[in-house]
PDB file of C-alpha atoms in Angstrom:
ATOM      1  CA  MET A1414      73.952  44.614  40.617  1.00 49.00           C
ATOM      2  CA  LYS A1415      71.396  41.822  40.763  1.00 54.00           C
ATOM      3  CA  GLU A1416      69.834  43.300  43.898  1.00 53.00           C
ATOM      4  CA  ASN A1417      69.072  46.579  42.122  1.00 51.00           C
ATOM      5  CA  LYS A1418      67.748  44.772  39.066  1.00 52.00           C
ATOM      6  CA  VAL A1419      65.417  42.693  41.214  1.00 53.00           C
ATOM      7  CA  VAL A1420      64.175  45.696  43.175  1.00 54.00           C
ATOM      8  CA  ALA A1421      63.737  47.951  40.149  1.00 51.00           C
ATOM      9  CA  PRO A1422      61.317  45.809  38.102  1.00 54.00           C
ATOM     10  CA  ASN A1423      59.688  44.459  41.257  1.00 50.00           C
ATOM     11  CA  THR A1424      58.460  47.830  42.465  1.00 54.00           C
ATOM     12  CA  THR A1425      54.774  47.653  41.582  1.00 56.00           C
ATOM     13  CA  LYS A1426      54.469  45.990  38.183  1.00 56.00           C
ATOM     14  CA  GLY A1427      55.694  42.551  39.178  1.00 52.00           C
ATOM     15  CA  GLN A1428      54.788  42.824  42.840  1.00 54.00           C
ATOM     16  CA  THR A1429      51.321  41.298  42.546  1.00 56.00           C
ATOM     17  CA  LYS A1430      52.530  38.628  40.147  1.00 58.00           C
ATOM     18  CA  LYS A1431      55.770  38.004  42.002  1.00 56.00           C
ATOM     19  CA  THR A1432      54.306  37.822  45.486  1.00 62.00           C
ATOM     20  CA  ARG A1433      55.148  34.215  46.323  1.00 65.00           C
ATOM     21  CA  ALA A1434      57.752  33.823  43.600  1.00 62.00           C
ATOM     22  CA  SER A1435      59.468  36.902  45.001  1.00 63.00           C
ATOM     23  CA  LYS A1436      60.291  35.126  48.244  1.00 71.00           C
ATOM     24  CA  LYS A1437      61.606  32.101  46.365  1.00 73.00           C
ATOM     25  CA  LEU A1438      63.572  34.248  43.918  1.00 70.00           C
ATOM     26  CA  GLU A1439      64.831  36.460  46.711  1.00 71.00           C
ATOM     27  CA  ALA A1440      66.189  33.473  48.616  1.00 73.00           C
ATOM     28  CA  SER A1441      67.830  32.120  45.471  1.00 75.00           C
ATOM     29  CA  ASP A1442      69.197  35.539  44.543  1.00 74.00           C
ATOM     30  CA  ILE A1443      70.570  36.098  48.026  1.00 71.00           C
ATOM     31  CA  LEU A1444      72.270  32.700  47.944  1.00 71.00           C
ATOM     32  CA  ALA A1445      73.633  33.392  44.477  1.00 72.00           C
ATOM     33  CA  ILE A1446      74.865  36.836  45.502  1.00 68.00           C
ATOM     34  CA  ASN A1447      76.520  35.382  48.600  1.00 67.00           C
ATOM     35  CA  CYS A1448      78.122  32.634  46.522  1.00 65.00           C
ATOM     36  CA  ASN A1449      79.233  35.047  43.812  1.00 61.00           C
ATOM     37  CA  GLY A1450      80.305  37.595  46.364  1.00 52.00           C
TER      38      GLY A1450
END
């Protein structure tokens, strides 16, 4: 669910703004998803 939410808003609107933060957030999200299952 989080994966879709992150990909949806980060299509083009928050891509320029979330360029570097995206990588950081992605890593954190991936870890959280793996931890939460």
